[in-house]
Amino acid sequence: MSRRSRVASEVRAAYKSFVRRRVAVFFTFFFPVLLIVIFAGLVRTGGGGTGLFSQPAGYYVPAYLAVVVLFTPLSRIGSEVARFREGNRFEKLSTSPMRRWEWLLAQTLVNVALIALACVVLLALLVLTGADIHVSPWLALFVPVGSVLFCGVGAMLGSLADSQDGAITASNGVALPLLFLSNTFLTPASLPGWFQPITNLSPLSYFAYGVRAATYRTPDALSTSYAGWPGSVAANFGILCMLAVVAFVVGAHLIPWTE
């Protein structure tokens, strides 16, 4: 069996595994939609100030997309790696021609496709709720690369966790702080001055910087954050690409192919 056939076979298996899990489908597609309906449709945004949801709706496009780009790969890849470990399925795969990076690539391809579809739905809903969004071609690059990055991180968490429940707990423990402390829902001005540089250590920040710079025409007061970021869209994309490569390589390396 060729490498392409091995990856394609695992892609089909991963997709079928996803659609059979209704909870996974709900949190990938309907949970982010629920957030938009509540906050962009009912609560509304743009009240001024520096607090949560105080900016115009377009400012929060990276935040809504981050819900899918961050949570879906962390929870799905993390739990899938842990599930394969508990069922000794990696040991069986190790006797086949498939390599661990091929397995992770197949899982990543499924996640990228599903996340991209979910992001299209979210963007359409945001436009319907009146958000002023500049639909940029950069979105077709940031969403897949961000998904690859967190698929790699999810593989790390699943490899290091002691069980499937532990992997899910770890993914939520990582995702929740990153979601709110990575220049997504909270503006830099709403955080303490000493904490603002720390947000630049989060890989999600560069997703948020790049997507916001590409889709939202900010007033001068919001055009930059700490230390001159977000900078150019291309610069943020370059950093995100480097982080994605590192995360994928490390995640693949940590997969316990043989216990």
Coordinates of C-alpha atoms in Angstrom, one line a residue:
M1 CA 0.0 0.0 0.0
S2 CA 1.4 3.4 -1.0
R3 CA 1.8 6.3 1.4
R4 CA -1.0 8.1 -0.2
S5 CA -3.3 5.1 0.1
R6 CA -2.4 4.7 3.8
V7 CA -3.2 8.4 4.6
A8 CA -6.4 8.3 2.5
S9 CA -7.6 5.2 4.3
E10 CA -6.9 6.8 7.7
V11 CA -8.7 10.0 6.6
R12 CA -11.8 8.0 5.8
A13 CA -11.7 6.2 9.1
A14 CA -11.1 9.5 11.0
Y15 CA -14.0 11.2 9.2
K16 CA -16.4 8.3 10.0
S17 CA -15.3 8.4 13.6
F18 CA -16.1 12.1 13.8
V19 CA -19.6 12.0 12.3
R20 CA -20.6 9.1 14.6
R21 CA -19.9 11.3 17.7
R22 CA -22.7 13.7 18.0
V23 CA -21.1 15.6 20.8
A24 CA -18.1 16.3 18.6
V25 CA -20.3 17.6 15.8
F26 CA -22.2 19.8 18.2
F27 CA -19.1 21.5 19.7
T28 CA -17.5 21.9 16.3
F29 CA -20.5 23.5 14.5
F30 CA -23.3 24.4 16.8
F31 CA -21.5 25.6 20.0
P32 CA -19.7 28.5 18.2
V33 CA -22.9 29.4 16.4
L34 CA -24.6 29.6 19.8
L35 CA -22.0 32.0 21.0
I36 CA -22.5 34.2 18.0
V37 CA -26.3 34.2 18.4
I38 CA -26.0 35.1 22.1
F39 CA -23.2 37.7 22.0
A40 CA -23.4 39.1 18.5
G41 CA -27.1 38.8 18.0
L42 CA -28.6 39.3 21.4
V43 CA -26.1 41.0 23.7
R44 CA -24.7 43.0 20.9
T45 CA -21.2 44.6 20.9
G46 CA -19.6 48.0 20.4
G47 CA -20.6 49.8 23.6
G48 CA -17.2 51.4 23.9
G49 CA -14.6 51.1 26.6
T50 CA -12.1 48.3 27.1
G51 CA -14.1 45.4 28.6
L52 CA -15.4 42.2 27.2
F53 CA -17.5 42.7 24.0
S54 CA -17.0 46.5 24.2
Q55 CA -15.6 46.8 20.6
P56 CA -17.5 46.5 17.3
A57 CA -18.6 43.1 16.2
G58 CA -15.9 42.9 13.5
Y59 CA -13.2 43.1 16.1
Y60 CA -14.2 39.7 17.5
V61 CA -14.0 37.7 14.3
P62 CA -10.7 36.1 15.3
A63 CA -12.2 35.2 18.7
Y64 CA -15.2 33.4 17.2
L65 CA -13.0 31.6 14.7
A66 CA -10.6 30.7 17.5
V67 CA -13.3 28.8 19.3
V68 CA -13.3 26.3 16.5
V69 CA -9.6 26.5 15.5
L70 CA -8.5 26.0 19.1
F71 CA -11.0 23.7 20.8
T72 CA -11.8 21.3 18.0
P73 CA -8.2 20.0 17.3
L74 CA -7.1 20.1 20.9
S75 CA -10.1 18.0 22.2
R76 CA -10.4 15.7 19.1
I77 CA -6.8 14.9 18.5
G78 CA -6.0 14.7 22.2
S79 CA -8.8 12.3 22.9
E80 CA -8.1 10.3 19.8
V81 CA -4.5 9.8 20.7
A82 CA -5.5 8.7 24.2
R83 CA -8.2 6.4 22.8
F84 CA -5.7 4.7 20.5
R85 CA -3.3 4.3 23.4
E86 CA -5.9 2.7 25.7
G87 CA -6.9 0.3 22.9
N88 CA -3.3 -0.5 22.0
R89 CA -4.1 0.5 18.5
F90 CA -0.8 2.3 18.0
E91 CA 1.0 -1.0 18.7
K92 CA -1.0 -2.6 16.0
L93 CA -0.3 0.2 13.6
S94 CA 3.4 0.0 14.4
T95 CA 3.5 -3.4 12.7
S96 CA 2.1 -1.9 9.5
P97 CA 3.8 0.3 7.0
M98 CA 2.1 3.4 8.4
R99 CA 4.2 5.9 10.3
R100 CA 3.2 8.0 13.2
W101 CA 3.5 11.3 11.2
E102 CA 1.2 9.8 8.5
W103 CA -1.4 8.9 11.1
L104 CA -1.3 12.4 12.5
L105 CA -1.3 13.9 9.0
A106 CA -4.5 12.0 8.2
Q107 CA -6.2 13.1 11.5
T108 CA -5.1 16.7 10.8
L109 CA -6.5 16.7 7.3
V110 CA -9.9 15.7 8.6
N111 CA -9.8 18.4 11.3
V112 CA -8.7 21.1 8.9
A113 CA -11.5 20.3 6.5
L114 CA -14.2 20.3 9.2
I115 CA -12.8 23.4 10.9
A116 CA -12.7 25.3 7.6
L117 CA -16.3 24.4 7.0
A118 CA -17.3 25.5 10.5
C119 CA -15.5 28.8 10.0
V120 CA -17.4 29.4 6.7
V121 CA -20.6 28.9 8.6
L122 CA -19.5 31.3 11.4
L123 CA -18.5 34.0 9.0
A124 CA -21.8 33.8 7.1
L125 CA -23.6 34.1 10.4
L126 CA -21.5 37.0 11.5
V127 CA -22.3 38.8 8.3
L128 CA -26.0 38.1 8.9
T129 CA -25.8 39.6 12.4
G130 CA -24.4 42.8 10.9
A131 CA -20.7 42.5 11.6
D132 CA -18.6 44.6 9.4
I133 CA -16.1 42.1 8.0
H134 CA -13.6 42.3 5.2
V135 CA -13.5 38.8 3.8
S136 CA -9.8 38.4 3.1
P137 CA -8.0 35.6 1.1
W138 CA -5.7 35.4 4.2
L139 CA -8.5 33.5 6.0
A140 CA -7.9 30.6 3.6
L141 CA -4.4 30.4 5.0
F142 CA -4.7 31.3 8.7
V143 CA -7.5 28.8 9.5
P144 CA -5.8 25.7 8.1
V145 CA -2.4 26.6 9.5
G146 CA -3.9 27.5 12.9
S147 CA -5.7 24.1 12.8
V148 CA -2.5 22.3 12.1
L149 CA -0.8 24.1 15.0
F150 CA -3.3 23.0 17.5
C151 CA -3.6 19.5 16.1
G152 CA 0.1 19.2 16.9
V153 CA -0.6 20.5 20.4
G154 CA -3.5 18.1 20.8
A155 CA -1.2 15.2 19.9
M156 CA 1.2 16.3 22.6
L157 CA -1.6 16.4 25.2
G158 CA -3.0 13.1 24.2
S159 CA 0.5 11.5 24.3
L160 CA 1.3 12.8 27.8
A161 CA -2.2 12.3 29.4
D162 CA -2.8 9.1 31.3
S163 CA -6.3 8.5 29.9
Q164 CA -8.9 9.8 27.5
D165 CA -10.6 11.7 30.2
G166 CA -7.3 13.2 31.2
A167 CA -6.6 14.3 27.6
I168 CA -10.0 16.0 27.4
T169 CA -9.4 17.7 30.8
A170 CA -5.9 18.8 29.7
S171 CA -7.2 20.2 26.4
N172 CA -9.9 22.2 28.1
G173 CA -7.4 23.4 30.7
V174 CA -5.1 24.7 28.0
A175 CA -7.8 26.0 25.6
L176 CA -9.9 28.1 28.0
P177 CA -7.0 30.4 29.3
L178 CA -5.6 30.7 25.7
L179 CA -9.0 31.7 24.3
F180 CA -9.5 34.7 26.6
L181 CA -5.8 35.7 27.1
S182 CA -4.6 35.7 23.5
N183 CA -5.9 39.0 22.3
T184 CA -9.2 37.5 21.2
F185 CA -12.2 38.5 23.3
L186 CA -10.2 40.9 25.5
T187 CA -8.4 43.9 24.2
P188 CA -4.8 44.4 25.3
A189 CA -5.9 47.6 27.1
S190 CA -8.2 45.6 29.3
L191 CA -5.3 43.6 30.8
P192 CA -2.8 44.7 33.4
G193 CA 0.3 46.3 31.9
W194 CA 2.6 43.7 33.2
F195 CA 0.6 40.9 31.7
Q196 CA 0.4 42.3 28.1
P197 CA 3.8 41.1 26.9
I198 CA 2.9 37.6 28.2
T199 CA 0.0 37.3 25.7
N200 CA 2.6 37.4 22.9
L201 CA 3.8 34.0 24.2
S202 CA 0.5 32.4 23.2
P203 CA 0.5 30.9 19.7
L204 CA -3.2 31.8 19.4
S205 CA -2.2 35.5 19.7
Y206 CA -0.6 35.4 16.2
F207 CA -3.7 33.8 14.8
A208 CA -5.8 36.6 16.3
Y209 CA -3.4 39.4 15.3
G210 CA -3.3 38.1 11.7
V211 CA -7.0 37.5 11.2
R212 CA -7.9 40.8 12.8
A213 CA -5.4 42.7 10.7
A214 CA -6.8 41.0 7.6
T215 CA -10.5 41.3 8.3
Y216 CA -11.1 44.3 10.5
R217 CA -10.3 47.9 9.7
T218 CA -9.5 49.2 13.1
P219 CA -9.4 52.8 14.4
D220 CA -5.9 54.0 15.1
A221 CA -6.3 53.4 18.8
L222 CA -6.9 49.7 18.1
S223 CA -4.5 49.2 15.2
T224 CA -1.6 48.1 17.4
S225 CA -1.2 46.2 20.7
Y226 CA 1.7 45.7 23.0
A227 CA 5.2 46.1 21.5
G228 CA 3.9 47.2 18.1
W229 CA 2.0 44.0 17.3
P230 CA 0.0 42.9 15.3
G231 CA 2.4 44.1 12.7
S232 CA 1.8 42.9 9.1
V233 CA -0.6 40.1 8.2
A234 CA 2.3 38.3 6.5
A235 CA 4.6 38.5 9.6
N236 CA 1.9 37.0 11.8
F237 CA 1.3 34.3 9.2
G238 CA 5.0 33.5 9.1
I239 CA 5.2 33.1 12.8
L240 CA 2.1 30.9 12.8
C241 CA 3.6 28.7 10.1
M242 CA 6.8 28.2 12.1
L243 CA 4.8 27.3 15.2
A244 CA 2.6 24.9 13.3
V245 CA 5.6 23.0 11.9
V246 CA 7.2 22.7 15.3
A247 CA 4.0 21.6 16.9
F248 CA 3.3 19.0 14.3
V249 CA 6.8 17.5 14.4
V250 CA 6.9 17.4 18.2
G251 CA 3.3 16.0 18.4
A252 CA 4.1 13.3 15.9
H253 CA 7.3 12.4 17.7
L254 CA 5.5 12.1 21.0
I255 CA 2.8 9.7 19.8
P256 CA 3.5 6.5 21.6
W257 CA 3.8 4.2 18.6
T258 CA 5.0 1.5 20.9
E259 CA 4.4 1.6 24.6

